[in-house]
Tab-separated table of C-alpha atoms and ligand atoms in Angstrom:
chain	number	residue	atom	x	y	z
A	8	UNK	CA	83.923	233.614	74.648
A	9	UNK	CA	86.471	236.402	74.938
A	10	UNK	CA	89.476	235.683	77.143
A	11	UNK	CA	91.491	238.500	78.756
A	12	UNK	CA	94.470	237.621	80.990
A	13	UNK	CA	94.261	239.154	84.480
A	14	UNK	CA	97.971	239.185	85.310
A	15	UNK	CA	101.279	237.868	84.029
A	16	UNK	CA	101.207	235.149	86.726
A	17	UNK	CA	97.766	233.596	86.441
A	18	UNK	CA	94.091	234.283	85.798
A	19	UNK	CA	91.799	235.242	82.940
A	20	UNK	CA	88.520	237.093	82.649
A	21	UNK	CA	86.017	235.371	80.389
A	22	UNK	CA	83.263	237.346	78.677
A	23	UNK	CA	80.460	236.299	76.376
A	24	UNK	CA	78.861	233.467	78.310
A	25	UNK	CA	75.873	233.130	80.648
A	26	UNK	CA	76.780	230.469	83.201
A	27	UNK	CA	73.182	229.809	84.259
A	28	UNK	CA	72.326	227.780	81.175
A	29	UNK	CA	75.773	226.579	80.126
A	30	UNK	CA	75.781	223.709	77.606
A	31	UNK	CA	78.230	220.804	77.254
A	32	UNK	CA	80.431	222.466	74.623
A	33	UNK	CA	80.732	225.687	76.600
A	34	UNK	CA	81.489	223.738	79.748
A	35	UNK	CA	84.321	221.911	77.985
A	36	UNK	CA	85.761	225.308	77.022
A	37	UNK	CA	85.414	226.637	80.569
A	38	UNK	CA	87.085	223.511	81.946
A	39	UNK	CA	89.960	223.998	79.484
A	40	UNK	CA	90.274	227.663	80.498
A	41	UNK	CA	90.497	226.694	84.179
A	42	UNK	CA	93.314	224.259	83.354
A	43	UNK	CA	95.119	226.834	81.190
A	44	UNK	CA	94.720	229.923	83.400
A	45	UNK	CA	94.279	228.336	86.884
A	46	UNK	CA	91.880	231.144	87.884
A	47	UNK	CA	88.959	232.287	85.754
A	48	UNK	CA	86.547	235.108	86.383
A	49	UNK	CA	83.130	235.822	84.901
A	50	UNK	CA	81.631	239.278	85.506
A	51	UNK	CA	77.988	240.371	85.540
A	52	UNK	CA	76.489	236.931	86.043
A	53	UNK	CA	73.281	236.309	87.945
A	54	UNK	CA	73.909	232.685	88.759
A	55	UNK	CA	71.222	231.143	90.987
A	56	UNK	CA	72.154	228.681	93.756
A	57	UNK	CA	70.679	225.888	91.612
A	58	UNK	CA	72.697	227.056	88.603
A	59	UNK	CA	75.834	227.191	90.711
A	60	UNK	CA	75.280	223.635	91.942
A	61	UNK	CA	74.570	222.417	88.395
A	62	UNK	CA	77.724	224.029	87.008
A	63	UNK	CA	79.822	222.850	89.972
A	64	UNK	CA	78.688	219.238	89.577
A	65	UNK	CA	79.903	219.249	85.985
A	66	UNK	CA	83.442	219.343	87.418
A	67	UNK	CA	82.829	216.402	89.742
A	68	UNK	CA	81.305	215.449	93.099
A	69	UNK	CA	80.913	218.276	95.611
A	70	UNK	CA	82.419	218.246	99.079
A	71	UNK	CA	80.510	219.590	102.065
A	72	UNK	CA	82.272	221.986	104.410
A	73	UNK	CA	82.888	220.623	107.931
A	74	UNK	CA	81.831	223.944	109.522
A	75	UNK	CA	78.198	223.012	108.911
A	76	UNK	CA	76.876	226.014	110.838
A	77	UNK	CA	77.858	228.149	107.824
A	78	UNK	CA	76.391	225.929	105.142
A	79	UNK	CA	73.392	227.302	103.257
A	80	UNK	CA	70.170	226.248	105.061
A	81	UNK	CA	68.592	224.916	101.836
A	82	UNK	CA	71.718	223.801	99.977
A	83	UNK	CA	74.308	222.176	102.299
A	84	UNK	CA	76.832	221.981	99.418
A	85	UNK	CA	76.937	225.787	99.447
A	86	UNK	CA	79.242	227.236	102.098
A	87	UNK	CA	78.319	230.825	102.876
A	88	UNK	CA	80.993	233.491	103.312
A	89	UNK	CA	79.295	236.463	104.916
A	90	UNK	CA	79.631	239.221	107.476
A	91	UNK	CA	75.842	239.627	107.661
A	92	UNK	CA	73.813	238.738	110.734
A	93	UNK	CA	70.151	237.743	110.499
A	94	UNK	CA	67.945	237.248	113.595
A	95	UNK	CA	71.061	237.399	115.775
A	96	UNK	CA	72.787	234.603	113.859
A	97	UNK	CA	75.687	234.937	111.410
A	98	UNK	CA	74.573	234.268	107.837
A	99	UNK	CA	77.995	232.757	107.075
A	100	UNK	CA	81.634	232.737	108.105
A	101	UNK	CA	82.802	236.354	108.385
A	102	UNK	CA	86.529	236.053	107.734
A	103	UNK	CA	87.209	232.496	106.586
A	104	UNK	CA	90.471	231.693	104.866
A	105	UNK	CA	92.415	234.799	105.889
A	106	UNK	CA	95.667	232.823	105.594
A	107	UNK	CA	97.454	231.183	102.657
A	108	UNK	CA	95.872	227.842	101.854
A	109	UNK	CA	94.434	225.533	99.234
A	110	UNK	CA	90.841	224.550	99.903
A	111	UNK	CA	90.363	221.282	101.755
A	112	UNK	CA	94.108	220.512	101.703
A	113	UNK	CA	93.390	218.930	105.099
A	114	UNK	CA	91.325	216.234	103.370
A	115	UNK	CA	92.628	212.939	101.965
A	116	UNK	CA	91.145	214.208	98.710
A	117	UNK	CA	91.700	217.977	98.665
A	118	UNK	CA	89.558	220.265	96.545
A	119	UNK	CA	89.838	220.206	92.782
A	120	UNK	CA	88.071	223.460	91.953
A	121	UNK	CA	86.403	226.102	94.114
A	122	UNK	CA	83.614	228.272	92.730
A	123	UNK	CA	82.622	231.549	94.374
A	124	UNK	CA	79.414	233.293	93.381
A	125	UNK	CA	79.334	236.903	94.634
A	126	UNK	CA	75.998	238.017	96.097
A	127	UNK	CA	76.781	241.235	98.000
A	128	UNK	CA	80.135	242.990	97.672
A	129	UNK	CA	81.294	246.104	99.585
A	130	UNK	CA	82.476	249.158	97.656
A	131	UNK	CA	86.066	248.521	98.755
A	132	UNK	CA	88.179	245.971	100.616
A	133	UNK	CA	87.959	242.200	100.822
A	134	UNK	CA	90.144	241.305	97.842
A	135	UNK	CA	91.192	237.674	97.463
A	136	UNK	CA	94.891	237.005	96.804
A	137	UNK	CA	96.033	234.215	94.474
A	138	UNK	CA	99.419	232.597	93.788
A	139	UNK	CA	100.251	230.104	91.043
A	140	UNK	CA	101.995	227.139	92.640
A	141	UNK	CA	103.197	226.001	89.199
A	142	UNK	CA	105.137	229.228	89.005
A	143	UNK	CA	106.484	229.037	92.562
A	144	UNK	CA	107.600	225.473	91.885
A	145	UNK	CA	109.212	226.377	88.560
A	146	UNK	CA	111.088	229.268	90.176
A	147	UNK	CA	112.095	227.448	93.355
A	148	UNK	CA	115.868	227.317	93.876
A	149	UNK	CA	117.486	224.037	92.834
A	150	UNK	CA	118.711	223.274	96.352
A	151	UNK	CA	115.215	223.541	97.903
A	152	UNK	CA	113.700	221.717	94.932
A	153	UNK	CA	115.964	218.758	95.609
A	154	UNK	CA	115.343	218.911	99.368
A	155	UNK	CA	111.548	218.649	98.952
A	156	UNK	CA	111.520	216.139	96.111
A	157	UNK	CA	109.692	212.986	97.300
A	158	UNK	CA	108.993	214.554	100.710
A	159	UNK	CA	105.535	214.610	102.267
A	160	UNK	CA	104.092	217.244	104.558
A	161	UNK	CA	101.359	217.177	107.183
A	162	UNK	CA	98.312	219.403	106.698
A	163	UNK	CA	96.184	220.455	109.647
A	164	UNK	CA	92.933	222.361	109.494
A	165	UNK	CA	92.995	225.746	111.203
A	166	UNK	CA	96.684	225.565	112.049
A	167	UNK	CA	96.930	229.295	112.517
A	168	UNK	CA	96.653	232.514	110.627
A	169	UNK	CA	99.741	234.092	109.098
A	170	UNK	CA	101.618	236.074	111.719
A	171	UNK	CA	100.144	239.537	111.950
A	172	UNK	CA	96.763	238.689	110.518
A	173	UNK	CA	93.573	238.062	112.428
A	174	UNK	CA	92.224	234.563	112.237
A	175	UNK	CA	88.580	233.677	112.479
A	176	UNK	CA	87.482	232.999	116.021
A	177	UNK	CA	85.677	229.826	115.153
A	178	UNK	CA	85.464	227.251	117.901
A	179	UNK	CA	85.183	223.800	116.365
A	180	UNK	CA	83.082	221.142	118.033
A	181	UNK	CA	84.581	217.787	119.040
A	182	UNK	CA	82.799	216.225	116.044
A	183	UNK	CA	84.217	218.819	113.640
A	184	UNK	CA	87.724	218.289	115.015
A	185	UNK	CA	87.323	214.518	114.754
A	186	UNK	CA	86.162	214.925	111.151
A	187	UNK	CA	89.312	216.845	110.207
A	188	UNK	CA	92.315	214.744	111.322
A	189	UNK	CA	95.834	215.518	110.074
A	190	UNK	CA	96.636	214.232	106.587
A	191	UNK	CA	99.870	214.138	104.613
A	192	UNK	CA	100.441	214.932	100.950
A	193	UNK	CA	103.472	215.173	98.666
A	194	UNK	CA	105.067	218.651	98.831
A	195	UNK	CA	105.519	218.567	95.074
A	196	UNK	CA	102.404	217.246	93.384
A	197	UNK	CA	101.778	216.394	89.764
A	198	UNK	CA	98.593	217.873	88.371
A	199	UNK	CA	96.467	214.901	87.251
A	200	UNK	CA	95.175	216.686	84.132
A	201	UNK	CA	98.019	218.930	82.945
A	202	UNK	CA	100.933	216.775	84.143
A	203	UNK	CA	102.670	219.908	85.467
A	204	UNK	CA	104.358	219.987	88.861
A	205	UNK	CA	103.156	222.349	91.557
A	206	UNK	CA	104.136	223.066	95.137
A	207	UNK	CA	101.554	221.841	97.627
A	208	UNK	CA	102.518	223.353	100.985
A	209	UNK	CA	100.680	226.345	102.402
A	210	UNK	CA	101.556	228.608	105.346
A	211	UNK	CA	98.083	228.449	106.916
A	212	UNK	CA	97.636	224.660	106.844
A	213	UNK	CA	100.929	222.798	106.409
A	214	UNK	CA	102.549	222.096	109.772
A	215	UNK	CA	105.540	219.780	109.311
A	216	UNK	CA	107.509	217.553	106.987
A	217	UNK	CA	107.352	213.801	107.521
A	218	UNK	CA	110.671	212.189	108.403
A	219	UNK	CA	112.317	215.465	109.421
A	220	UNK	CA	112.703	216.840	112.936
A	221	UNK	CA	110.794	219.975	113.836
A	222	UNK	CA	113.823	222.219	113.516
A	223	UNK	CA	115.151	221.183	110.106
A	224	UNK	CA	111.666	220.478	108.703
A	225	UNK	CA	110.393	223.786	110.029
A	226	UNK	CA	113.339	225.617	108.483
A	227	UNK	CA	112.703	223.992	105.104
A	228	UNK	CA	108.985	224.795	105.267
A	229	UNK	CA	109.917	228.363	106.188
A	230	UNK	CA	112.049	228.653	103.054
A	231	UNK	CA	109.186	227.338	100.903
A	232	UNK	CA	106.689	229.717	102.514
A	233	UNK	CA	109.000	232.738	102.186
A	234	UNK	CA	109.421	231.904	98.515
A	235	UNK	CA	105.730	231.325	97.732
A	236	UNK	CA	104.407	234.386	99.529
A	237	UNK	CA	106.620	236.901	97.737
A	238	UNK	CA	104.617	239.845	96.494
A	239	UNK	CA	105.741	239.325	92.892
A	240	UNK	CA	103.716	236.091	92.772
A	241	UNK	CA	100.497	237.533	94.211
A	242	UNK	CA	97.484	238.608	92.232
A	243	UNK	CA	94.782	240.513	94.163
A	244	UNK	CA	91.286	240.012	92.839
A	245	UNK	CA	88.855	242.867	93.528
A	246	UNK	CA	85.300	241.642	93.752
A	247	UNK	CA	82.126	243.019	92.186
A	248	UNK	CA	78.545	241.818	92.685
A	249	UNK	CA	77.645	239.227	90.045
A	250	UNK	CA	81.172	237.844	89.829
A	251	UNK	CA	81.622	234.127	89.475
A	252	UNK	CA	85.198	233.031	90.136
A	253	UNK	CA	86.694	229.554	89.757
A	254	UNK	CA	90.172	228.365	90.559
A	255	UNK	CA	92.145	225.154	90.466
A	256	UNK	CA	93.243	224.295	94.020
A	257	UNK	CA	95.709	221.725	92.714
A	258	UNK	CA	98.012	224.482	91.466
A	259	UNK	CA	96.809	227.676	93.188
A	260	UNK	CA	96.927	228.903	96.770
A	261	UNK	CA	94.824	231.805	97.953
A	262	UNK	CA	94.115	234.027	100.914
A	263	UNK	CA	91.125	236.150	101.897
A	264	UNK	CA	91.766	239.622	103.276
A	265	UNK	CA	88.454	240.052	105.074
A	266	UNK	CA	90.258	239.382	108.363
A	267	UNK	CA	92.770	242.176	107.861
A	268	UNK	CA	90.753	244.734	105.886
A	269	UNK	CA	87.787	246.336	107.609
A	270	UNK	CA	84.707	245.501	105.564
A	271	UNK	CA	81.864	247.579	106.945
A	272	UNK	CA	79.305	246.959	104.208
A	273	UNK	CA	77.570	243.611	103.631
A	274	UNK	CA	79.668	240.978	101.899
A	275	UNK	CA	78.112	237.634	101.006
A	276	UNK	CA	79.554	235.038	98.655
A	277	UNK	CA	78.323	231.493	97.953
A	278	UNK	CA	81.052	228.870	97.708
A	279	UNK	CA	80.908	225.402	96.217
A	280	UNK	CA	83.864	223.037	96.418
A	281	UNK	CA	84.503	220.219	93.946
A	282	UNK	CA	86.308	217.190	95.341
A	283	UNK	CA	89.646	216.309	93.767
A	284	UNK	CA	91.863	213.239	93.687
A	285	UNK	CA	94.420	212.067	96.204
A	286	UNK	CA	97.569	214.070	95.329
A	287	UNK	CA	100.557	212.228	93.847
B	28	LIG	FE1	89.700	229.125	100.698
């Protein structure tokens, strides 16, 4: 495998491997690369849905997305991101995740790794933005670092989009709302495999800090968000068909731009989400 860093912040492109028939040794290397680079990208794959599920399950048990209307009709563990419409019905969610978040942070056990398998990609637009939350933690001012140490924050699904961006107009059913109650997690989490500390608070999902009133807690969250969303931390990934992209949600936040960038051509990506541990 050849490894080429994607940016000075995070990410690596890996060449020289076919993910469809990956063996145990190669998987161990890929797993190591995910831990080391936080975001890994494989170009020119032709990974089948079955191959994607097989590879995903090597990381751990899969979680099923609560917006079941967008899950793949044959493979419910595959969540479909798509702007295509077939027989009058959306093939998938058209602009999911157009706000800073970590996948399934609203679960008791948020996502470990997300895998995206690009099916159809437009000629331009629709980049995904990534930020290393190890880096934002490491470079957080001492005063804020001390203020958030041992604090917990509340995460709420579909809180809102970032100001100025368009959020998906998804109406959740009573069942879907009931299945996604508020949860709280430590603001600074320790990665269970690397032992490194990472910030775990995201503008699109994190709503308040436990034990603080709305004003002071909101102000502190605002300082964290302003810090983490600085342009210098962002890496924009430009998609191509055949891309397979994995990232570690325990130390990375991300944001789709399909809600803010007009994507006129078909865009369809298959997502699988590997369940992680309860953050500590
Ligand atoms: Fe996401």
